[in-house]
């Protein structure tokens, strides 16, 4: 039986959806004002893995992941670049989709945009006002009265006393309490006209937190089976969502809360605010992607390396980003592909009675323990290599498919250059030292040298290719395969 760690209860629990066989899952998505960084990649891939396993387990999944397309950061980017809000958001939505495609992240079933649900947000604000949980301040903003919601802090474990310690109302603030948060922002004269909506409170726009309350309730109903997001959303975003939704409608917002772990850089979380981030496209692109183009050409070997780097760790654990860790992930993934190149897998599908398939399932049913599932894949690779076992290789490929891995043609995979290898590092991180045409020409020259019994030249060509990070594998019948080390 599937067990999931619930952030709300702080325990691992048997998963029991509201409706048997169905899962309604809402995950907080991107605020689209810039390119996605590797921390975003971890969230995207973690919840992609989760929804894949839920479907593989027989659940009918309705996976909703929203887009925040109105926000202070978006407005600031539009003003700074002299573009319309819609032009900014469309550009970065396209860029996000390009990243997802490169990382083999399946699209959510529905991808609502906040600007499509302003009416539903205003309805929730009205309900909160009627319930004594919202008030319009002198500056025109509508705020949530945190003191009025008894359960505030239950997700994060923060008490109101803890939160109030040291808090002061800022000079000029119209809030009744420093912990109160904005539901509706009164329009400012200098803001672009497309950021202003009519409302009972005057022209304005929604606060960030109210957006997800409206979209999740409108699309999936209450309670959600699973609500998820990145580690930084637990407080205040998800805490405020609970206060809004439960304050307006009663009941509970979600039965299970899930949060992936942070991606760390030298003990700090990777984030744009800290300036220590690296974008997805910087990490896996062929060449230098243009900032003027939302799309780019991804290196398929490096893209799968990044996915593997993330899924080989449990989704809740902190994960440290270093070039050495990426190289280690690339080398490990190469070993699995080498197995599939050496042993052609059969295509009979997954035999769940197999010991390693059972180990894979047990790991994934244990709070989506992907690191345990990866261990089962390596055991299958060992079995396949020991006896040229096509059945084990087939199990390896079929189980890996459930994780979005090992579906490339091994020959094509190995002919793709990578920056994340010992050879590339030795050569200064060059993405490619010899192109495929030059490699094929040298292999042809080597074949001719061997035919002419000029074995010294043939050996010299092999050494030249090895120095360039290219390994040769001579097959029966005079066929030579090559791969980048």
Tab-separated table of C-alpha atoms in Angstrom:
chain	number	residue	atom	x	y	z
A	1	UNK	CA	0.000	0.000	0.000
A	2	UNK	CA	1.226	3.481	-0.848
A	3	UNK	CA	2.374	5.562	2.124
A	4	UNK	CA	3.047	9.308	1.859
A	5	UNK	CA	4.742	11.654	4.308
A	6	UNK	CA	2.170	14.325	5.178
A	7	UNK	CA	3.729	17.684	6.046
A	8	UNK	CA	0.572	18.581	7.968
A	9	UNK	CA	0.619	15.579	10.323
A	10	UNK	CA	4.435	15.224	10.197
A	11	UNK	CA	4.030	11.470	9.774
A	12	UNK	CA	4.055	8.915	6.987
A	13	UNK	CA	0.477	7.796	6.383
A	14	UNK	CA	-1.357	5.203	4.256
A	15	UNK	CA	-2.726	7.069	1.252
A	16	UNK	CA	-6.528	7.047	1.109
A	17	UNK	CA	-7.991	9.349	-1.544
A	18	UNK	CA	-11.421	10.885	-1.002
A	19	UNK	CA	-12.826	8.899	-3.922
A	20	UNK	CA	-11.387	5.400	-4.325
A	21	UNK	CA	-9.108	5.107	-7.334
A	22	UNK	CA	-9.032	8.854	-8.014
A	23	UNK	CA	-6.422	11.450	-7.045
A	24	UNK	CA	-6.988	15.196	-7.222
A	25	UNK	CA	-3.555	16.787	-6.923
A	26	UNK	CA	-2.763	20.499	-6.977
A	27	UNK	CA	0.842	21.742	-7.142
A	28	UNK	CA	1.880	25.379	-6.954
A	29	UNK	CA	3.692	26.271	-10.153
A	30	UNK	CA	5.862	29.072	-11.461
A	31	UNK	CA	5.686	32.831	-11.268
A	32	UNK	CA	6.641	33.528	-14.857
A	33	UNK	CA	8.989	36.515	-14.905
A	34	UNK	CA	12.324	34.750	-15.564
A	35	UNK	CA	13.854	31.444	-16.668
A	36	UNK	CA	13.479	28.370	-14.463
A	37	UNK	CA	16.534	27.501	-12.370
A	38	UNK	CA	17.700	24.131	-11.064
A	39	UNK	CA	15.670	24.505	-7.868
A	40	UNK	CA	12.567	24.728	-10.066
A	41	UNK	CA	13.797	21.660	-11.950
A	42	UNK	CA	13.763	19.722	-8.702
A	43	UNK	CA	10.142	20.665	-8.014
A	44	UNK	CA	9.035	19.940	-11.592
A	45	UNK	CA	10.752	16.558	-11.742
A	46	UNK	CA	9.775	15.514	-8.198
A	47	UNK	CA	6.061	15.992	-8.773
A	48	UNK	CA	6.325	14.563	-12.285
A	49	UNK	CA	7.751	11.404	-10.712
A	50	UNK	CA	4.946	11.386	-8.126
A	51	UNK	CA	2.158	11.701	-10.675
A	52	UNK	CA	3.787	9.045	-12.889
A	53	UNK	CA	3.859	6.548	-10.020
A	54	UNK	CA	0.283	7.345	-8.994
A	55	UNK	CA	-0.850	6.577	-12.548
A	56	UNK	CA	1.341	3.446	-12.717
A	57	UNK	CA	-0.333	2.337	-9.467
A	58	UNK	CA	-3.724	2.442	-11.153
A	59	UNK	CA	-5.039	5.775	-9.922
A	60	UNK	CA	-6.992	8.121	-12.166
A	61	UNK	CA	-5.075	11.348	-11.584
A	62	UNK	CA	-6.258	14.911	-12.166
A	63	UNK	CA	-3.010	16.854	-11.858
A	64	UNK	CA	-3.352	20.639	-11.763
A	65	UNK	CA	-0.301	22.899	-11.658
A	66	UNK	CA	-0.959	26.614	-11.848
A	67	UNK	CA	0.849	29.541	-13.424
A	68	UNK	CA	1.118	32.847	-11.566
A	69	UNK	CA	0.881	35.416	-14.355
A	70	UNK	CA	0.242	38.533	-12.266
A	71	UNK	CA	2.667	39.502	-9.511
A	72	UNK	CA	4.936	42.354	-8.363
A	73	UNK	CA	7.980	40.702	-9.965
A	74	UNK	CA	6.191	40.319	-13.297
A	75	UNK	CA	5.097	43.958	-13.249
A	76	UNK	CA	8.622	45.062	-12.394
A	77	UNK	CA	10.092	43.001	-15.265
A	78	UNK	CA	7.533	44.434	-17.714
A	79	UNK	CA	8.273	48.020	-16.671
A	80	UNK	CA	12.052	47.482	-16.743
A	81	UNK	CA	11.947	45.998	-20.249
A	82	UNK	CA	9.170	48.256	-21.589
A	83	UNK	CA	6.950	45.298	-22.497
A	84	UNK	CA	3.316	44.461	-21.875
A	85	UNK	CA	2.557	42.134	-18.960
A	86	UNK	CA	1.114	39.535	-21.333
A	87	UNK	CA	4.205	39.585	-23.539
A	88	UNK	CA	6.453	38.958	-20.537
A	89	UNK	CA	4.369	36.080	-19.197
A	90	UNK	CA	3.871	34.394	-22.575
A	91	UNK	CA	7.613	34.477	-23.234
A	92	UNK	CA	8.528	32.845	-19.916
A	93	UNK	CA	5.659	30.342	-20.103
A	94	UNK	CA	7.048	29.199	-23.456
A	95	UNK	CA	10.525	29.015	-21.891
A	96	UNK	CA	9.195	26.933	-18.976
A	97	UNK	CA	7.496	24.532	-21.383
A	98	UNK	CA	10.754	24.177	-23.337
A	99	UNK	CA	12.534	23.275	-20.085
A	100	UNK	CA	9.851	20.720	-19.192
A	101	UNK	CA	10.074	19.084	-22.587
A	102	UNK	CA	13.865	18.866	-22.345
A	103	UNK	CA	13.639	17.217	-18.910
A	104	UNK	CA	10.922	14.759	-19.998
A	105	UNK	CA	8.458	16.325	-17.548
A	106	UNK	CA	4.930	15.401	-18.569
A	107	UNK	CA	2.460	18.276	-18.817
A	108	UNK	CA	-0.087	18.552	-15.998
A	109	UNK	CA	-3.647	17.671	-16.907
A	110	UNK	CA	-4.620	21.302	-16.413
A	111	UNK	CA	-2.491	24.429	-16.176
A	112	UNK	CA	-4.662	27.366	-15.063
A	113	UNK	CA	-3.424	30.944	-15.099
A	114	UNK	CA	-4.202	33.224	-12.178
A	115	UNK	CA	-5.613	36.000	-14.383
A	116	UNK	CA	-8.377	33.624	-15.524
A	117	UNK	CA	-9.763	33.282	-11.968
A	118	UNK	CA	-10.010	36.829	-10.618
A	119	UNK	CA	-13.800	36.500	-10.256
A	120	UNK	CA	-13.399	33.382	-8.119
A	121	UNK	CA	-10.802	35.175	-5.991
A	122	UNK	CA	-13.175	38.053	-5.349
A	123	UNK	CA	-15.874	35.560	-4.330
A	124	UNK	CA	-13.551	34.058	-1.696
A	125	UNK	CA	-12.597	37.518	-0.425
A	126	UNK	CA	-16.283	38.366	-0.072
A	127	UNK	CA	-16.898	35.200	1.929
A	128	UNK	CA	-13.953	35.977	4.202
A	129	UNK	CA	-15.302	39.467	4.776
A	130	UNK	CA	-18.708	38.037	5.706
A	131	UNK	CA	-16.988	35.629	8.112
A	132	UNK	CA	-15.101	38.462	9.829
A	133	UNK	CA	-11.717	37.340	8.464
A	134	UNK	CA	-11.060	40.146	5.971
A	135	UNK	CA	-11.164	43.932	6.125
A	136	UNK	CA	-10.447	46.810	3.790
A	137	UNK	CA	-7.758	49.076	5.199
A	138	UNK	CA	-7.425	52.826	4.805
A	139	UNK	CA	-4.977	52.408	1.905
A	140	UNK	CA	-7.579	50.457	-0.085
A	141	UNK	CA	-5.943	47.040	0.325
A	142	UNK	CA	-8.080	44.164	1.575
A	143	UNK	CA	-6.219	42.136	4.212
A	144	UNK	CA	-6.739	38.808	5.917
A	145	UNK	CA	-7.137	39.101	9.702
A	146	UNK	CA	-4.831	36.326	10.866
A	147	UNK	CA	-5.893	36.624	14.524
A	148	UNK	CA	-9.381	35.519	13.533
A	149	UNK	CA	-8.360	32.108	12.167
A	150	UNK	CA	-7.834	29.684	15.011
A	151	UNK	CA	-5.771	27.108	13.105
A	152	UNK	CA	-3.172	29.501	11.697
A	153	UNK	CA	0.285	27.899	11.851
A	154	UNK	CA	-0.797	24.251	11.838
A	155	UNK	CA	1.067	23.400	8.629
A	156	UNK	CA	4.352	25.150	9.369
A	157	UNK	CA	4.274	24.510	13.111
A	158	UNK	CA	4.660	28.230	13.794
A	159	UNK	CA	2.540	29.708	16.570
A	160	UNK	CA	1.167	33.229	16.453
A	161	UNK	CA	3.275	34.089	19.475
A	162	UNK	CA	6.415	32.920	17.658
A	163	UNK	CA	5.487	34.858	14.567
A	164	UNK	CA	4.626	38.021	16.475
A	165	UNK	CA	7.891	38.047	18.410
A	166	UNK	CA	9.787	41.094	17.258
A	167	UNK	CA	7.154	42.058	14.690
A	168	UNK	CA	6.141	45.670	14.407
A	169	UNK	CA	3.637	47.388	12.164
A	170	UNK	CA	5.657	49.365	9.635
A	171	UNK	CA	5.348	53.130	9.729
A	172	UNK	CA	2.447	54.124	7.524
A	173	UNK	CA	1.048	50.581	7.350
A	174	UNK	CA	-2.722	50.319	7.334
A	175	UNK	CA	-2.707	46.732	8.612
A	176	UNK	CA	-4.330	46.042	11.952
A	177	UNK	CA	-1.702	43.410	12.722
A	178	UNK	CA	1.772	42.945	11.198
A	179	UNK	CA	0.935	39.290	10.432
A	180	UNK	CA	-2.109	40.154	8.326
A	181	UNK	CA	-1.554	39.521	4.634
A	182	UNK	CA	-3.020	41.106	1.544
A	183	UNK	CA	-5.893	39.544	-0.362
A	184	UNK	CA	-6.562	42.411	-2.779
A	185	UNK	CA	-4.075	45.142	-3.676
A	186	UNK	CA	-5.419	48.580	-4.410
A	187	UNK	CA	-4.293	49.870	-7.814
A	188	UNK	CA	-1.396	52.319	-7.970
A	189	UNK	CA	-1.492	55.115	-10.526
A	190	UNK	CA	1.935	54.267	-11.927
A	191	UNK	CA	1.137	50.582	-12.571
A	192	UNK	CA	0.263	49.380	-16.091
A	193	UNK	CA	-3.469	49.352	-16.917
A	194	UNK	CA	-3.487	45.582	-17.600
A	195	UNK	CA	-2.716	45.002	-13.895
A	196	UNK	CA	-6.029	46.503	-12.747
A	197	UNK	CA	-9.404	44.787	-12.345
A	198	UNK	CA	-12.753	46.182	-11.248
A	199	UNK	CA	-13.885	44.959	-7.833
A	200	UNK	CA	-16.202	45.903	-4.949
A	201	UNK	CA	-13.046	47.347	-3.345
A	202	UNK	CA	-12.105	49.541	-6.273
A	203	UNK	CA	-9.557	48.991	-9.021
A	204	UNK	CA	-6.857	46.560	-8.026
A	205	UNK	CA	-5.377	43.088	-8.398
A	206	UNK	CA	-5.238	39.914	-6.319
A	207	UNK	CA	-2.592	39.091	-3.767
A	208	UNK	CA	-0.447	36.054	-4.485
A	209	UNK	CA	-1.869	33.680	-1.877
A	210	UNK	CA	-5.534	34.056	-2.866
A	211	UNK	CA	-4.748	32.905	-6.407
A	212	UNK	CA	-4.104	29.264	-5.504
A	213	UNK	CA	-7.075	29.088	-3.150
A	214	UNK	CA	-9.337	30.107	-6.025
A	215	UNK	CA	-7.796	27.862	-8.684
A	216	UNK	CA	-7.572	24.705	-6.566
A	217	UNK	CA	-11.157	25.045	-5.266
A	218	UNK	CA	-12.581	25.903	-8.686
A	219	UNK	CA	-10.922	23.067	-10.582
A	220	UNK	CA	-10.697	20.238	-8.062
A	221	UNK	CA	-13.171	20.958	-5.278
A	222	UNK	CA	-12.585	20.345	-1.585
A	223	UNK	CA	-10.822	18.646	-0.005
A	224	UNK	CA	-7.878	18.039	-2.304
A	225	UNK	CA	-6.256	14.634	-2.025
A	226	UNK	CA	-2.760	16.103	-2.391
A	227	UNK	CA	-1.464	19.676	-2.331
A	228	UNK	CA	2.219	20.102	-3.104
A	229	UNK	CA	4.983	22.531	-3.886
A	230	UNK	CA	8.535	23.594	-3.232
A	231	UNK	CA	10.048	23.780	0.268
A	232	UNK	CA	9.851	27.572	0.462
A	233	UNK	CA	6.052	27.547	0.000
A	234	UNK	CA	5.199	25.824	3.272
A	235	UNK	CA	5.236	29.212	4.986
A	236	UNK	CA	3.738	31.642	4.345
A	237	UNK	CA	2.109	30.673	1.032
A	238	UNK	CA	0.569	27.326	1.924
A	239	UNK	CA	-0.207	28.432	5.464
A	240	UNK	CA	-2.101	31.392	4.041
A	241	UNK	CA	-3.894	29.205	1.507
A	242	UNK	CA	-5.214	27.080	4.363
A	243	UNK	CA	-6.390	30.157	6.247
A	244	UNK	CA	-8.156	31.564	3.185
A	245	UNK	CA	-9.840	28.410	1.906
A	246	UNK	CA	-10.832	26.947	5.250
A	247	UNK	CA	-11.823	30.380	6.523
A	248	UNK	CA	-14.139	30.858	3.570
A	249	UNK	CA	-15.604	27.367	3.105
A	250	UNK	CA	-14.928	25.423	6.313
A	251	UNK	CA	-13.634	21.862	6.242
A	252	UNK	CA	-10.052	21.231	5.155
A	253	UNK	CA	-8.207	22.381	2.058
A	254	UNK	CA	-6.138	19.215	1.527
A	255	UNK	CA	-5.798	15.838	3.200
A	256	UNK	CA	-2.128	15.392	2.290
A	257	UNK	CA	0.501	18.133	1.990
A	258	UNK	CA	3.738	17.326	0.167
A	259	UNK	CA	6.888	19.435	-0.146
A	260	UNK	CA	10.046	18.509	-2.017
A	261	UNK	CA	13.406	19.243	-0.429
A	262	UNK	CA	15.620	22.199	-1.324
A	263	UNK	CA	18.447	22.239	-3.834
A	264	UNK	CA	21.465	23.576	-1.966
A	265	UNK	CA	24.586	25.431	-3.051
A	266	UNK	CA	27.260	25.614	-0.338
A	267	UNK	CA	24.656	25.137	2.429
A	268	UNK	CA	22.338	27.836	1.026
A	269	UNK	CA	19.119	27.151	-0.855
A	270	UNK	CA	19.395	27.866	-4.572
A	271	UNK	CA	17.236	30.909	-5.249
A	272	UNK	CA	17.076	34.020	-7.359
A	273	UNK	CA	16.995	36.223	-4.265
A	274	UNK	CA	20.412	34.881	-3.177
A	275	UNK	CA	21.864	35.157	-6.676
A	276	UNK	CA	23.309	31.632	-6.467
A	277	UNK	CA	21.087	30.064	-9.082
A	278	UNK	CA	21.860	28.389	-12.389
A	279	UNK	CA	19.121	28.069	-14.993
A	280	UNK	CA	18.022	24.799	-16.508
A	281	UNK	CA	18.935	25.964	-19.997
A	282	UNK	CA	22.425	27.008	-18.913
A	283	UNK	CA	22.961	23.496	-17.598
A	284	UNK	CA	21.689	21.321	-20.459
A	285	UNK	CA	21.706	23.423	-23.639
A	286	UNK	CA	23.766	22.808	-26.739
A	287	UNK	CA	25.824	25.981	-27.031
A	288	UNK	CA	24.715	29.204	-25.368
A	289	UNK	CA	20.928	29.710	-25.508
A	290	UNK	CA	19.773	33.152	-26.606
A	291	UNK	CA	17.928	35.332	-24.110
A	292	UNK	CA	15.795	36.534	-27.014
A	293	UNK	CA	14.379	33.067	-27.694
A	294	UNK	CA	12.180	31.138	-25.280
A	295	UNK	CA	13.080	27.836	-26.932
A	296	UNK	CA	16.517	26.249	-27.187
A	297	UNK	CA	18.189	23.015	-28.242
A	298	UNK	CA	18.826	20.790	-25.256
A	299	UNK	CA	21.574	18.187	-25.120
A	300	UNK	CA	19.539	14.993	-24.569
A	301	UNK	CA	22.348	13.271	-22.639
A	302	UNK	CA	22.820	16.206	-20.262
A	303	UNK	CA	19.057	16.702	-19.887
A	304	UNK	CA	18.574	13.103	-18.783
A	305	UNK	CA	21.623	13.434	-16.545
A	306	UNK	CA	19.912	16.325	-14.734
A	307	UNK	CA	16.710	14.344	-14.364
A	308	UNK	CA	18.687	11.359	-13.054
A	309	UNK	CA	20.664	13.602	-10.683
A	310	UNK	CA	17.367	14.703	-9.119
A	311	UNK	CA	15.479	11.384	-8.970
A	312	UNK	CA	18.385	9.402	-7.513
A	313	UNK	CA	17.712	11.319	-4.270
A	314	UNK	CA	14.535	11.084	-2.215
A	315	UNK	CA	12.260	13.984	-3.111
A	316	UNK	CA	12.139	15.284	0.491
A	317	UNK	CA	15.871	15.239	1.178
A	318	UNK	CA	18.114	18.294	0.773
A	319	UNK	CA	20.224	17.915	-2.353
A	320	UNK	CA	23.565	19.587	-2.964
A	321	UNK	CA	24.412	21.016	-6.371
A	322	UNK	CA	28.067	20.794	-7.390
A	323	UNK	CA	29.712	20.056	-10.760
A	324	UNK	CA	31.252	16.933	-9.196
A	325	UNK	CA	27.791	15.659	-8.242
A	326	UNK	CA	26.562	16.224	-11.785
A	327	UNK	CA	29.567	14.325	-13.172
A	328	UNK	CA	28.881	11.468	-10.762
A	329	UNK	CA	25.253	11.359	-11.919
A	330	UNK	CA	26.349	11.366	-15.556
A	331	UNK	CA	28.773	8.485	-14.969
A	332	UNK	CA	26.102	6.448	-13.165
A	333	UNK	CA	23.545	7.038	-15.912
A	334	UNK	CA	26.159	6.092	-18.510
A	335	UNK	CA	26.617	2.727	-16.777
A	336	UNK	CA	22.910	1.962	-17.113
A	337	UNK	CA	22.891	2.934	-20.780
A	338	UNK	CA	26.027	0.849	-21.338
A	339	UNK	CA	24.088	-2.158	-20.080
A	340	UNK	CA	21.300	-1.516	-22.598
A	341	UNK	CA	23.875	-1.109	-25.353
A	342	UNK	CA	25.638	-4.350	-24.455
A	343	UNK	CA	22.506	-6.426	-23.798
A	344	UNK	CA	19.528	-5.857	-26.095
A	345	UNK	CA	16.453	-5.732	-23.806
A	346	UNK	CA	13.417	-7.882	-24.496
A	347	UNK	CA	10.090	-6.090	-24.837
A	348	UNK	CA	7.787	-8.217	-22.699
A	349	UNK	CA	6.920	-5.478	-20.212
A	350	UNK	CA	7.246	-5.500	-16.427
A	351	UNK	CA	7.081	-8.785	-14.548
A	352	UNK	CA	5.950	-7.614	-11.108
A	353	UNK	CA	6.761	-11.035	-9.660
A	354	UNK	CA	10.440	-10.383	-10.320
A	355	UNK	CA	12.387	-9.707	-7.118
A	356	UNK	CA	13.836	-6.412	-8.339
A	357	UNK	CA	10.473	-5.240	-9.680
A	358	UNK	CA	9.037	-5.941	-6.234
A	359	UNK	CA	11.915	-4.019	-4.635
A	360	UNK	CA	11.284	-1.123	-7.043
A	361	UNK	CA	7.571	-1.080	-6.170
A	362	UNK	CA	8.200	-1.349	-2.435
A	363	UNK	CA	10.543	1.642	-2.622
A	364	UNK	CA	8.133	3.803	-4.621
A	365	UNK	CA	5.222	2.847	-2.366
A	366	UNK	CA	7.318	4.010	0.590
A	367	UNK	CA	6.762	7.749	0.110
A	368	UNK	CA	8.085	7.677	-3.494
A	369	UNK	CA	11.552	6.546	-2.410
A	370	UNK	CA	13.176	6.975	-5.808
A	371	UNK	CA	16.672	6.363	-4.439
A	372	UNK	CA	15.599	2.841	-3.457
A	373	UNK	CA	13.994	2.362	-6.866
A	374	UNK	CA	17.233	3.432	-8.579
A	375	UNK	CA	19.103	0.826	-6.509
A	376	UNK	CA	16.790	-1.826	-7.961
A	377	UNK	CA	17.641	-0.599	-11.470
A	378	UNK	CA	21.358	-1.023	-10.827
A	379	UNK	CA	20.801	-4.537	-9.506
A	380	UNK	CA	18.963	-5.386	-12.727
A	381	UNK	CA	21.854	-3.904	-14.724
A	382	UNK	CA	24.254	-6.174	-12.840
A	383	UNK	CA	22.082	-9.209	-13.608
A	384	UNK	CA	21.880	-8.274	-17.281
A	385	UNK	CA	25.643	-7.778	-17.554
A	386	UNK	CA	26.549	-11.013	-15.740
A	387	UNK	CA	24.691	-13.322	-18.098
A	388	UNK	CA	23.810	-11.219	-21.132
A	389	UNK	CA	20.298	-11.490	-19.689
A	390	UNK	CA	17.849	-9.873	-22.098
A	391	UNK	CA	14.981	-10.380	-19.652
A	392	UNK	CA	16.775	-8.409	-16.911
A	393	UNK	CA	17.677	-5.697	-19.426
A	394	UNK	CA	14.024	-5.527	-20.442
A	395	UNK	CA	12.948	-5.178	-16.824
A	396	UNK	CA	15.538	-2.437	-16.387
A	397	UNK	CA	14.253	-0.425	-19.332
A	398	UNK	CA	10.563	-0.914	-18.514
A	399	UNK	CA	10.891	0.047	-14.850
A	400	UNK	CA	13.090	3.035	-15.728
A	401	UNK	CA	10.349	4.238	-18.083
A	402	UNK	CA	8.108	4.729	-15.035
A	403	UNK	CA	10.683	7.286	-13.862
A	404	UNK	CA	11.088	8.908	-17.280
A	405	UNK	CA	14.566	7.405	-17.756
A	406	UNK	CA	16.539	5.171	-20.157
A	407	UNK	CA	14.266	5.589	-23.178
A	408	UNK	CA	16.871	6.937	-25.609
A	409	UNK	CA	18.652	4.745	-28.154
A	410	UNK	CA	21.942	3.949	-26.357
A	411	UNK	CA	23.999	4.451	-29.514
A	412	UNK	CA	22.507	7.918	-30.054
A	413	UNK	CA	22.810	8.715	-26.334
A	414	UNK	CA	26.527	7.924	-26.245
A	415	UNK	CA	27.265	9.939	-29.358
A	416	UNK	CA	25.956	13.091	-27.705
A	417	UNK	CA	28.731	15.236	-26.233
A	418	UNK	CA	28.559	16.125	-22.560
A	419	UNK	CA	30.252	18.693	-20.373
A	420	UNK	CA	29.760	16.431	-17.384
A	421	UNK	CA	32.515	13.864	-17.847
A	422	UNK	CA	36.135	13.487	-16.837
A	423	UNK	CA	37.216	13.903	-20.462
A	424	UNK	CA	35.284	17.151	-20.838
A	425	UNK	CA	36.670	18.526	-17.577
A	426	UNK	CA	40.226	17.664	-18.635
A	427	UNK	CA	39.618	19.573	-21.855
A	428	UNK	CA	38.390	22.679	-20.036
A	429	UNK	CA	34.718	21.800	-20.099
A	430	UNK	CA	34.475	21.875	-23.888
A	431	UNK	CA	31.089	20.509	-24.941
A	432	UNK	CA	32.477	18.828	-28.047
A	433	UNK	CA	36.056	18.278	-29.202
A	434	UNK	CA	35.386	16.211	-32.321
A	435	UNK	CA	32.179	16.315	-34.311
A	436	UNK	CA	30.452	13.132	-35.443
A	437	UNK	CA	31.585	13.500	-39.049
A	438	UNK	CA	35.249	13.709	-38.014
A	439	UNK	CA	34.860	10.694	-35.715
A	440	UNK	CA	33.239	8.637	-38.476
A	441	UNK	CA	36.035	9.637	-40.856
A	442	UNK	CA	38.708	8.512	-38.387
A	443	UNK	CA	36.896	5.210	-37.806
A	444	UNK	CA	36.771	4.647	-41.570
A	445	UNK	CA	40.483	5.452	-41.823
A	446	UNK	CA	41.198	3.027	-38.969
A	447	UNK	CA	39.218	0.276	-40.722
A	448	UNK	CA	41.238	0.845	-43.892
A	449	UNK	CA	44.501	0.775	-41.900
A	450	UNK	CA	43.547	-2.538	-40.297
A	451	UNK	CA	42.648	-3.966	-43.693
A	452	UNK	CA	46.086	-2.857	-44.968
A	453	UNK	CA	47.642	-4.427	-41.835
A	454	UNK	CA	48.910	-1.008	-40.752
A	455	UNK	CA	48.150	-1.775	-37.126
A	456	UNK	CA	50.353	1.020	-35.799
A	457	UNK	CA	48.161	3.585	-37.585
A	458	UNK	CA	44.993	1.844	-36.422
A	459	UNK	CA	46.215	1.935	-32.812
A	460	UNK	CA	47.232	5.577	-33.184
A	461	UNK	CA	43.711	6.495	-34.360
A	462	UNK	CA	42.143	4.662	-31.405
A	463	UNK	CA	44.491	6.557	-29.056
A	464	UNK	CA	43.659	9.868	-30.727
A	465	UNK	CA	39.940	9.243	-30.305
A	466	UNK	CA	40.340	8.124	-26.678
A	467	UNK	CA	42.259	11.314	-25.928
A	468	UNK	CA	39.298	13.233	-27.340
A	469	UNK	CA	36.915	11.347	-25.049
A	470	UNK	CA	35.679	8.863	-27.664
A	471	UNK	CA	35.682	5.113	-26.973
A	472	UNK	CA	35.504	2.475	-29.722
A	473	UNK	CA	33.826	-0.922	-29.513
A	474	UNK	CA	34.678	-3.360	-32.297
A	475	UNK	CA	31.788	-5.729	-33.008
A	476	UNK	CA	31.750	-8.978	-35.010
A	477	UNK	CA	31.620	-8.490	-38.753
A	478	UNK	CA	33.970	-5.524	-38.791
A	479	UNK	CA	31.411	-3.068	-37.336
A	480	UNK	CA	32.770	-0.429	-34.960
A	481	UNK	CA	30.516	1.464	-32.579
A	482	UNK	CA	31.656	4.627	-30.836
A	483	UNK	CA	30.543	6.563	-27.800
A	484	UNK	CA	31.672	9.632	-25.945
A	485	UNK	CA	33.121	8.705	-22.575
